[in-house]
Amino acid sequence: MNPKWNGQFSCFHLVAKDATKTNGQIRTVIRVRDLEIGGSEFVVMAGPCAVESETQLLQTAEAVAQAGARILRGGAYKPRSSPYSFQGLGVEGLKILQKAREATGLAIVTEVMSEEDVAVIAEYADIMQVGTRSMENYALLEALGGCGRPVLLKRGMTATLEELLRSAQVIAMAGNSQIILCERGIRTFETATRNTLDIAAVPVLKAVSHLPVIVDPSHAAGVRSLVPVLARAATVVGADGIIVEVHPSPDEALSDGDQSLDFDQFRTMMDDLGPYLELQKDQRQLRPQLLAVGGAD
Ligand code: PEP
Ligand code: MN
């Protein structure tokens, strides 16, 4: 391990790797229903930005499940940049997510924005998503310590990796070490993309932390044409999965339509990822050092 990283991250002892052990470190594998995140499978989470209606969600759930997604995403409580935007369906949205899980067997990931909503969302969700705007909401992070569900922790759009791991440590110290880290792009001087996907975050986080790491190419790109190539990049740097926005008719989506794939585009992306996933599987099983940094794995 890079000695600089050791000094930088080792204080977050519940989520950082122990640098004194160079080999055979136990990785955190998160079990959700019948699948494992951080294990041998590259897990694809997909679905609309926001739950808009039962028809919209059920159609999307069927389509993404058929194409190989294992987890359905969809926001019922939406953190919108504008107060005039659609704010989400709340509990009604959670009930629709539950129906989609019953219909397809997909696990559910959905966002929680306030500590007051943790209990109700935990009743319906399999994974609790903390969005980029909430990464440093410590009251929320602490409440998630006792929620009994894994947490998908997105990197704040202006947060360093150290700050991301600090937030993960807060959740772990509050009693929940089932945490999935998510690189979703950060704000830089570049404006051609919505955010800058920090692809190096994946191997760095994998080197310094034992937690699973996934990539959100949708919020990084901001435009749908870039989503498949960024998803491909996630596979080759050793991410444990991706979370992707998919909508039956993206141009009519109530949020994030520009970056959402339609069903055909999602299927094509999944087909195109096939050879990369095979390669990644071989690397994970046979030559894990290829995906490690400085032999840290
Ligand atoms: C989302 O997943 O729809 C979302 C709002 O993501 P982020 O917090 O990364 O912007
Ligand atoms: Mn979104």
PDB file of N, CA, C and O in Angstrom, residues 173-237:
ATOM      1  N   MET A 173     -19.263   3.335  13.157  1.00  0.00           N
ATOM      2  CA  MET A 173     -19.178   3.564  14.609  1.00  0.00           C
ATOM      3  C   MET A 173     -20.557   3.568  15.252  1.00  0.00           C
ATOM      4  O   MET A 173     -20.712   3.243  16.424  1.00  0.00           O
ATOM      5  N   ALA A 174     -21.558   3.934  14.455  1.00  0.00           N
ATOM      6  CA  ALA A 174     -22.931   3.936  14.987  1.00  0.00           C
ATOM      7  C   ALA A 174     -23.525   2.522  14.975  1.00  0.00           C
ATOM      8  O   ALA A 174     -24.673   2.332  15.368  1.00  0.00           O
ATOM      9  N   GLY A 175     -22.768   1.547  14.480  1.00  0.00           N
ATOM     10  CA  GLY A 175     -23.209   0.156  14.614  1.00  0.00           C
ATOM     11  C   GLY A 175     -23.489  -0.588  13.330  1.00  0.00           C
ATOM     12  O   GLY A 175     -23.944  -1.727  13.363  1.00  0.00           O
ATOM     13  N   ASN A 176     -23.242   0.049  12.165  1.00  0.00           N
ATOM     14  CA  ASN A 176     -23.564  -0.637  10.906  1.00  0.00           C
ATOM     15  C   ASN A 176     -22.343  -0.647   9.988  1.00  0.00           C
ATOM     16  O   ASN A 176     -21.964   0.386   9.443  1.00  0.00           O
ATOM     17  N   SER A 177     -21.743  -1.819   9.824  1.00  0.00           N
ATOM     18  CA  SER A 177     -20.546  -1.878   8.968  1.00  0.00           C
ATOM     19  C   SER A 177     -20.878  -2.396   7.573  1.00  0.00           C
ATOM     20  O   SER A 177     -19.981  -2.653   6.772  1.00  0.00           O
ATOM     21  N   GLN A 178     -22.159  -2.546   7.288  1.00  0.00           N
ATOM     22  CA  GLN A 178     -22.583  -3.009   5.963  1.00  0.00           C
ATOM     23  C   GLN A 178     -22.709  -1.786   5.053  1.00  0.00           C
ATOM     24  O   GLN A 178     -23.809  -1.217   4.899  1.00  0.00           O
ATOM     25  N   ILE A 179     -21.612  -1.379   4.472  1.00  0.00           N
ATOM     26  CA  ILE A 179     -21.577  -0.123   3.702  1.00  0.00           C
ATOM     27  C   ILE A 179     -20.994  -0.380   2.317  1.00  0.00           C
ATOM     28  O   ILE A 179     -19.966  -1.053   2.184  1.00  0.00           O
ATOM     29  N   ILE A 180     -21.670   0.154   1.309  1.00  0.00           N
ATOM     30  CA  ILE A 180     -21.177   0.095  -0.073  1.00  0.00           C
ATOM     31  C   ILE A 180     -20.785   1.524  -0.440  1.00  0.00           C
ATOM     32  O   ILE A 180     -21.603   2.441  -0.300  1.00  0.00           O
ATOM     33  N   LEU A 181     -19.556   1.720  -0.896  1.00  0.00           N
ATOM     34  CA  LEU A 181     -19.109   3.059  -1.298  1.00  0.00           C
ATOM     35  C   LEU A 181     -19.446   3.278  -2.765  1.00  0.00           C
ATOM     36  O   LEU A 181     -19.378   2.336  -3.565  1.00  0.00           O
ATOM     37  N   CYS A 182     -19.795   4.508  -3.122  1.00  0.00           N
ATOM     38  CA  CYS A 182     -20.175   4.787  -4.520  1.00  0.00           C
ATOM     39  C   CYS A 182     -19.498   6.057  -5.041  1.00  0.00           C
ATOM     40  O   CYS A 182     -19.688   7.134  -4.477  1.00  0.00           O
ATOM     41  N   GLU A 183     -18.734   5.880  -6.116  1.00  0.00           N
ATOM     42  CA  GLU A 183     -18.157   7.030  -6.839  1.00  0.00           C
ATOM     43  C   GLU A 183     -19.182   7.470  -7.880  1.00  0.00           C
ATOM     44  O   GLU A 183     -19.540   6.705  -8.758  1.00  0.00           O
ATOM     45  N   ARG A 184     -19.661   8.724  -7.779  1.00  0.00           N
ATOM     46  CA  ARG A 184     -20.722   9.193  -8.680  1.00  0.00           C
ATOM     47  C   ARG A 184     -20.339  10.481  -9.406  1.00  0.00           C
ATOM     48  O   ARG A 184     -21.161  11.165  -9.968  1.00  0.00           O
ATOM     49  N   GLY A 185     -19.018  10.770  -9.377  1.00  0.00           N
ATOM     50  CA  GLY A 185     -18.564  11.981 -10.052  1.00  0.00           C
ATOM     51  C   GLY A 185     -18.480  13.126  -9.065  1.00  0.00           C
ATOM     52  O   GLY A 185     -19.274  13.220  -8.122  1.00  0.00           O
ATOM     53  N   ILE A 186     -17.488  13.962  -9.295  1.00  0.00           N
ATOM     54  CA  ILE A 186     -17.266  15.116  -8.418  1.00  0.00           C
ATOM     55  C   ILE A 186     -17.259  16.387  -9.249  1.00  0.00           C
ATOM     56  O   ILE A 186     -17.136  16.351 -10.468  1.00  0.00           O
ATOM     57  N   ARG A 187     -17.380  17.502  -8.563  1.00  0.00           N
ATOM     58  CA  ARG A 187     -17.404  18.779  -9.250  1.00  0.00           C
ATOM     59  C   ARG A 187     -15.969  19.256  -9.511  1.00  0.00           C
ATOM     60  O   ARG A 187     -15.158  19.306  -8.591  1.00  0.00           O
ATOM     61  N   THR A 188     -15.691  19.551 -10.765  1.00  0.00           N
ATOM     62  CA  THR A 188     -14.373  20.093 -11.111  1.00  0.00           C
ATOM     63  C   THR A 188     -14.610  21.309 -12.004  1.00  0.00           C
ATOM     64  O   THR A 188     -15.755  21.720 -12.199  1.00  0.00           O
ATOM     65  N   PHE A 189     -13.542  21.830 -12.621  1.00  0.00           N
ATOM     66  CA  PHE A 189     -13.737  22.967 -13.532  1.00  0.00           C
ATOM     67  C   PHE A 189     -14.355  22.528 -14.852  1.00  0.00           C
ATOM     68  O   PHE A 189     -14.752  23.359 -15.653  1.00  0.00           O
ATOM     69  N   GLU A 190     -14.446  21.219 -15.099  1.00  0.00           N
ATOM     70  CA  GLU A 190     -14.987  20.730 -16.374  1.00  0.00           C
ATOM     71  C   GLU A 190     -16.516  20.871 -16.398  1.00  0.00           C
ATOM     72  O   GLU A 190     -17.179  20.531 -15.426  1.00  0.00           O
ATOM     73  N   THR A 191     -17.033  21.366 -17.506  1.00  0.00           N
ATOM     74  CA  THR A 191     -18.494  21.527 -17.592  1.00  0.00           C
ATOM     75  C   THR A 191     -19.128  20.675 -18.691  1.00  0.00           C
ATOM     76  O   THR A 191     -20.347  20.661 -18.837  1.00  0.00           O
ATOM     77  N   ALA A 192     -18.314  19.971 -19.478  1.00  0.00           N
ATOM     78  CA  ALA A 192     -18.875  19.175 -20.576  1.00  0.00           C
ATOM     79  C   ALA A 192     -19.647  17.968 -20.047  1.00  0.00           C
ATOM     80  O   ALA A 192     -20.562  17.461 -20.701  1.00  0.00           O
ATOM     81  N   THR A 193     -19.273  17.497 -18.876  1.00  0.00           N
ATOM     82  CA  THR A 193     -20.032  16.437 -18.212  1.00  0.00           C
ATOM     83  C   THR A 193     -20.659  17.044 -16.953  1.00  0.00           C
ATOM     84  O   THR A 193     -20.187  18.070 -16.459  1.00  0.00           O
ATOM     85  N   ARG A 194     -21.709  16.359 -16.464  1.00  0.00           N
ATOM     86  CA  ARG A 194     -22.396  16.924 -15.284  1.00  0.00           C
ATOM     87  C   ARG A 194     -21.461  16.945 -14.071  1.00  0.00           C
ATOM     88  O   ARG A 194     -21.451  17.874 -13.282  1.00  0.00           O
ATOM     89  N   ASN A 195     -20.702  15.856 -13.936  1.00  0.00           N
ATOM     90  CA  ASN A 195     -19.681  15.746 -12.899  1.00  0.00           C
ATOM     91  C   ASN A 195     -18.472  15.071 -13.544  1.00  0.00           C
ATOM     92  O   ASN A 195     -18.591  14.521 -14.635  1.00  0.00           O
ATOM     93  N   THR A 196     -17.343  15.089 -12.861  1.00  0.00           N
ATOM     94  CA  THR A 196     -16.168  14.401 -13.398  1.00  0.00           C
ATOM     95  C   THR A 196     -16.064  13.052 -12.708  1.00  0.00           C
ATOM     96  O   THR A 196     -15.912  12.998 -11.476  1.00  0.00           O
ATOM     97  N   LEU A 197     -16.170  11.982 -13.494  1.00  0.00           N
ATOM     98  CA  LEU A 197     -16.049  10.652 -12.881  1.00  0.00           C
ATOM     99  C   LEU A 197     -14.593  10.461 -12.470  1.00  0.00           C
ATOM    100  O   LEU A 197     -13.700  10.464 -13.316  1.00  0.00           O
ATOM    101  N   ASP A 198     -14.377  10.302 -11.183  1.00  0.00           N
ATOM    102  CA  ASP A 198     -13.020  10.096 -10.667  1.00  0.00           C
ATOM    103  C   ASP A 198     -12.766   8.590 -10.687  1.00  0.00           C
ATOM    104  O   ASP A 198     -12.982   7.899  -9.702  1.00  0.00           O
ATOM    105  N   ILE A 199     -12.323   8.117 -11.832  1.00  0.00           N
ATOM    106  CA  ILE A 199     -12.209   6.669 -11.998  1.00  0.00           C
ATOM    107  C   ILE A 199     -11.121   6.098 -11.079  1.00  0.00           C
ATOM    108  O   ILE A 199     -11.212   4.962 -10.626  1.00  0.00           O
ATOM    109  N   ALA A 200     -10.101   6.921 -10.779  1.00  0.00           N
ATOM    110  CA  ALA A 200      -9.034   6.456  -9.876  1.00  0.00           C
ATOM    111  C   ALA A 200      -9.550   6.229  -8.459  1.00  0.00           C
ATOM    112  O   ALA A 200      -8.925   5.517  -7.669  1.00  0.00           O
ATOM    113  N   ALA A 201     -10.700   6.818  -8.150  1.00  0.00           N
ATOM    114  CA  ALA A 201     -11.258   6.599  -6.802  1.00  0.00           C
ATOM    115  C   ALA A 201     -11.500   5.113  -6.552  1.00  0.00           C
ATOM    116  O   ALA A 201     -11.366   4.642  -5.421  1.00  0.00           O
ATOM    117  N   VAL A 202     -11.829   4.382  -7.614  1.00  0.00           N
ATOM    118  CA  VAL A 202     -12.169   2.967  -7.406  1.00  0.00           C
ATOM    119  C   VAL A 202     -10.947   2.166  -6.931  1.00  0.00           C
ATOM    120  O   VAL A 202     -10.986   1.572  -5.851  1.00  0.00           O
ATOM    121  N   PRO A 203      -9.834   2.163  -7.696  1.00  0.00           N
ATOM    122  CA  PRO A 203      -8.683   1.405  -7.184  1.00  0.00           C
ATOM    123  C   PRO A 203      -8.121   1.952  -5.879  1.00  0.00           C
ATOM    124  O   PRO A 203      -7.636   1.174  -5.048  1.00  0.00           O
ATOM    125  N   VAL A 204      -8.213   3.262  -5.659  1.00  0.00           N
ATOM    126  CA  VAL A 204      -7.709   3.785  -4.379  1.00  0.00           C
ATOM    127  C   VAL A 204      -8.578   3.266  -3.229  1.00  0.00           C
ATOM    128  O   VAL A 204      -8.078   2.726  -2.237  1.00  0.00           O
ATOM    129  N   LEU A 205      -9.900   3.381  -3.393  1.00  0.00           N
ATOM    130  CA  LEU A 205     -10.783   2.907  -2.314  1.00  0.00           C
ATOM    131  C   LEU A 205     -10.619   1.407  -2.087  1.00  0.00           C
ATOM    132  O   LEU A 205     -10.643   0.935  -0.955  1.00  0.00           O
ATOM    133  N   LYS A 206     -10.441   0.660  -3.191  1.00  0.00           N
ATOM    134  CA  LYS A 206     -10.260  -0.787  -3.035  1.00  0.00           C
ATOM    135  C   LYS A 206      -8.940  -1.096  -2.321  1.00  0.00           C
ATOM    136  O   LYS A 206      -8.822  -2.096  -1.633  1.00  0.00           O
ATOM    137  N   ALA A 207      -7.953  -0.223  -2.529  1.00  0.00           N
ATOM    138  CA  ALA A 207      -6.657  -0.454  -1.875  1.00  0.00           C
ATOM    139  C   ALA A 207      -6.703  -0.119  -0.393  1.00  0.00           C
ATOM    140  O   ALA A 207      -6.067  -0.789   0.414  1.00  0.00           O
ATOM    141  N   VAL A 208      -7.465   0.911  -0.035  1.00  0.00           N
ATOM    142  CA  VAL A 208      -7.387   1.373   1.359  1.00  0.00           C
ATOM    143  C   VAL A 208      -8.545   0.896   2.234  1.00  0.00           C
ATOM    144  O   VAL A 208      -8.474   0.984   3.450  1.00  0.00           O
ATOM    145  N   SER A 209      -9.607   0.389   1.593  1.00  0.00           N
ATOM    146  CA  SER A 209     -10.779  -0.016   2.377  1.00  0.00           C
ATOM    147  C   SER A 209     -11.186  -1.447   2.001  1.00  0.00           C
ATOM    148  O   SER A 209     -10.949  -1.884   0.883  1.00  0.00           O
ATOM    149  N   HIS A 210     -11.809  -2.123   2.930  1.00  0.00           N
ATOM    150  CA  HIS A 210     -12.299  -3.483   2.646  1.00  0.00           C
ATOM    151  C   HIS A 210     -13.752  -3.463   2.176  1.00  0.00           C
ATOM    152  O   HIS A 210     -14.351  -4.507   1.939  1.00  0.00           O
ATOM    153  N   LEU A 211     -14.337  -2.271   2.049  1.00  0.00           N
ATOM    154  CA  LEU A 211     -15.752  -2.188   1.670  1.00  0.00           C
ATOM    155  C   LEU A 211     -15.921  -2.335   0.152  1.00  0.00           C
ATOM    156  O   LEU A 211     -15.029  -1.950  -0.613  1.00  0.00           O
ATOM    157  N   PRO A 212     -17.074  -2.828  -0.319  1.00  0.00           N
ATOM    158  CA  PRO A 212     -17.348  -2.854  -1.759  1.00  0.00           C
ATOM    159  C   PRO A 212     -17.434  -1.435  -2.319  1.00  0.00           C
ATOM    160  O   PRO A 212     -17.837  -0.509  -1.608  1.00  0.00           O
ATOM    161  N   VAL A 213     -17.068  -1.303  -3.589  1.00  0.00           N
ATOM    162  CA  VAL A 213     -17.079   0.008  -4.253  1.00  0.00           C
ATOM    163  C   VAL A 213     -17.835  -0.120  -5.580  1.00  0.00           C
ATOM    164  O   VAL A 213     -17.519  -0.994  -6.390  1.00  0.00           O
ATOM    165  N   ILE A 214     -18.821   0.739  -5.778  1.00  0.00           N
ATOM    166  CA  ILE A 214     -19.534   0.736  -7.056  1.00  0.00           C
ATOM    167  C   ILE A 214     -19.422   2.117  -7.712  1.00  0.00           C
ATOM    168  O   ILE A 214     -18.997   3.079  -7.076  1.00  0.00           O
ATOM    169  N   VAL A 215     -19.824   2.168  -8.986  1.00  0.00           N
ATOM    170  CA  VAL A 215     -19.741   3.414  -9.763  1.00  0.00           C
ATOM    171  C   VAL A 215     -21.142   3.773 -10.263  1.00  0.00           C
ATOM    172  O   VAL A 215     -21.910   2.899 -10.661  1.00  0.00           O
ATOM    173  N   ASP A 216     -21.437   5.068 -10.249  1.00  0.00           N
ATOM    174  CA  ASP A 216     -22.687   5.582 -10.823  1.00  0.00           C
ATOM    175  C   ASP A 216     -22.324   6.378 -12.086  1.00  0.00           C
ATOM    176  O   ASP A 216     -21.967   7.560 -11.985  1.00  0.00           O
ATOM    177  N   PRO A 217     -22.373   5.735 -13.256  1.00  0.00           N
ATOM    178  CA  PRO A 217     -21.983   6.451 -14.471  1.00  0.00           C
ATOM    179  C   PRO A 217     -23.028   7.477 -14.888  1.00  0.00           C
ATOM    180  O   PRO A 217     -22.713   8.427 -15.615  1.00  0.00           O
ATOM    181  N   SER A 218     -24.270   7.326 -14.439  1.00  0.00           N
ATOM    182  CA  SER A 218     -25.349   8.213 -14.879  1.00  0.00           C
ATOM    183  C   SER A 218     -25.180   9.623 -14.332  1.00  0.00           C
ATOM    184  O   SER A 218     -25.213  10.603 -15.080  1.00  0.00           O
ATOM    185  N   HIS A 219     -25.009   9.726 -13.009  1.00  0.00           N
ATOM    186  CA  HIS A 219     -24.870  11.060 -12.417  1.00  0.00           C
ATOM    187  C   HIS A 219     -23.518  11.681 -12.735  1.00  0.00           C
ATOM    188  O   HIS A 219     -23.374  12.893 -12.716  1.00  0.00           O
ATOM    189  N   ALA A 220     -22.516  10.842 -13.029  1.00  0.00           N
ATOM    190  CA  ALA A 220     -21.225  11.388 -13.450  1.00  0.00           C
ATOM    191  C   ALA A 220     -21.361  12.018 -14.833  1.00  0.00           C
ATOM    192  O   ALA A 220     -20.962  13.157 -15.055  1.00  0.00           O
ATOM    193  N   ALA A 221     -21.985  11.274 -15.760  1.00  0.00           N
ATOM    194  CA  ALA A 221     -22.030  11.723 -17.156  1.00  0.00           C
ATOM    195  C   ALA A 221     -22.992  12.895 -17.338  1.00  0.00           C
ATOM    196  O   ALA A 221     -22.648  13.908 -17.942  1.00  0.00           O
ATOM    197  N   GLY A 222     -24.217  12.704 -16.864  1.00  0.00           N
ATOM    198  CA  GLY A 222     -25.257  13.714 -17.108  1.00  0.00           C
ATOM    199  C   GLY A 222     -25.872  13.607 -18.489  1.00  0.00           C
ATOM    200  O   GLY A 222     -26.882  14.255 -18.759  1.00  0.00           O
ATOM    201  N   VAL A 223     -25.257  12.831 -19.368  1.00  0.00           N
ATOM    202  CA  VAL A 223     -25.818  12.589 -20.713  1.00  0.00           C
ATOM    203  C   VAL A 223     -25.780  11.096 -20.990  1.00  0.00           C
ATOM    204  O   VAL A 223     -24.796  10.428 -20.675  1.00  0.00           O
ATOM    205  N   ARG A 224     -26.852  10.588 -21.606  1.00  0.00           N
ATOM    206  CA  ARG A 224     -26.956   9.135 -21.700  1.00  0.00           C
ATOM    207  C   ARG A 224     -25.921   8.517 -22.629  1.00  0.00           C
ATOM    208  O   ARG A 224     -25.506   7.378 -22.438  1.00  0.00           O
ATOM    209  N   SER A 225     -25.440   9.269 -23.613  1.00  0.00           N
ATOM    210  CA  SER A 225     -24.500   8.657 -24.570  1.00  0.00           C
ATOM    211  C   SER A 225     -23.187   8.243 -23.893  1.00  0.00           C
ATOM    212  O   SER A 225     -22.488   7.366 -24.388  1.00  0.00           O
ATOM    213  N   LEU A 226     -22.856   8.860 -22.778  1.00  0.00           N
ATOM    214  CA  LEU A 226     -21.588   8.518 -22.111  1.00  0.00           C
ATOM    215  C   LEU A 226     -21.737   7.384 -21.095  1.00  0.00           C
ATOM    216  O   LEU A 226     -20.741   6.881 -20.585  1.00  0.00           O
ATOM    217  N   VAL A 227     -22.968   7.031 -20.758  1.00  0.00           N
ATOM    218  CA  VAL A 227     -23.171   6.078 -19.657  1.00  0.00           C
ATOM    219  C   VAL A 227     -22.540   4.710 -19.956  1.00  0.00           C
ATOM    220  O   VAL A 227     -21.814   4.172 -19.111  1.00  0.00           O
ATOM    221  N   PRO A 228     -22.753   4.124 -21.162  1.00  0.00           N
ATOM    222  CA  PRO A 228     -22.181   2.795 -21.396  1.00  0.00           C
ATOM    223  C   PRO A 228     -20.652   2.759 -21.309  1.00  0.00           C
ATOM    224  O   PRO A 228     -20.082   1.821 -20.753  1.00  0.00           O
ATOM    225  N   VAL A 229     -19.983   3.777 -21.826  1.00  0.00           N
ATOM    226  CA  VAL A 229     -18.520   3.725 -21.815  1.00  0.00           C
ATOM    227  C   VAL A 229     -17.984   3.919 -20.391  1.00  0.00           C
ATOM    228  O   VAL A 229     -16.985   3.316 -19.996  1.00  0.00           O
ATOM    229  N   LEU A 230     -18.670   4.732 -19.594  1.00  0.00           N
ATOM    230  CA  LEU A 230     -18.228   4.890 -18.196  1.00  0.00           C
ATOM    231  C   LEU A 230     -18.517   3.613 -17.397  1.00  0.00           C
ATOM    232  O   LEU A 230     -17.747   3.246 -16.502  1.00  0.00           O
ATOM    233  N   ALA A 231     -19.603   2.930 -17.739  1.00  0.00           N
ATOM    234  CA  ALA A 231     -19.904   1.647 -17.085  1.00  0.00           C
ATOM    235  C   ALA A 231     -18.797   0.638 -17.400  1.00  0.00           C
ATOM    236  O   ALA A 231     -18.343  -0.117 -16.532  1.00  0.00           O
ATOM    237  N   ARG A 232     -18.359   0.653 -18.643  1.00  0.00           N
ATOM    238  CA  ARG A 232     -17.279  -0.246 -19.059  1.00  0.00           C
ATOM    239  C   ARG A 232     -16.008   0.079 -18.272  1.00  0.00           C
ATOM    240  O   ARG A 232     -15.295  -0.806 -17.806  1.00  0.00           O
ATOM    241  N   ALA A 233     -15.726   1.355 -18.121  1.00  0.00           N
ATOM    242  CA  ALA A 233     -14.540   1.757 -17.350  1.00  0.00           C
ATOM    243  C   ALA A 233     -14.633   1.201 -15.925  1.00  0.00           C
ATOM    244  O   ALA A 233     -13.636   0.734 -15.366  1.00  0.00           O
ATOM    245  N   ALA A 234     -15.834   1.230 -15.360  1.00  0.00           N
ATOM    246  CA  ALA A 234     -16.008   0.721 -13.988  1.00  0.00           C
ATOM    247  C   ALA A 234     -15.611  -0.748 -13.902  1.00  0.00           C
ATOM    248  O   ALA A 234     -14.983  -1.177 -12.928  1.00  0.00           O
ATOM    249  N   THR A 235     -15.943  -1.509 -14.929  1.00  0.00           N
ATOM    250  CA  THR A 235     -15.612  -2.946 -14.867  1.00  0.00           C
ATOM    251  C   THR A 235     -14.103  -3.150 -14.883  1.00  0.00           C
ATOM    252  O   THR A 235     -13.589  -3.994 -14.167  1.00  0.00           O
ATOM    253  N   VAL A 236     -13.394  -2.386 -15.699  1.00  0.00           N
ATOM    254  CA  VAL A 236     -11.965  -2.682 -15.849  1.00  0.00           C
ATOM    255  C   VAL A 236     -11.114  -2.150 -14.699  1.00  0.00           C
ATOM    256  O   VAL A 236      -9.989  -2.608 -14.509  1.00  0.00           O
ATOM    257  N   VAL A 237     -11.638  -1.211 -13.918  1.00  0.00           N
ATOM    258  CA  VAL A 237     -10.847  -0.758 -12.757  1.00  0.00           C
ATOM    259  C   VAL A 237     -11.193  -1.550 -11.501  1.00  0.00           C
ATOM    260  O   VAL A 237     -10.675  -1.252 -10.427  1.00  0.00           O
TER     261      VAL A 237
END
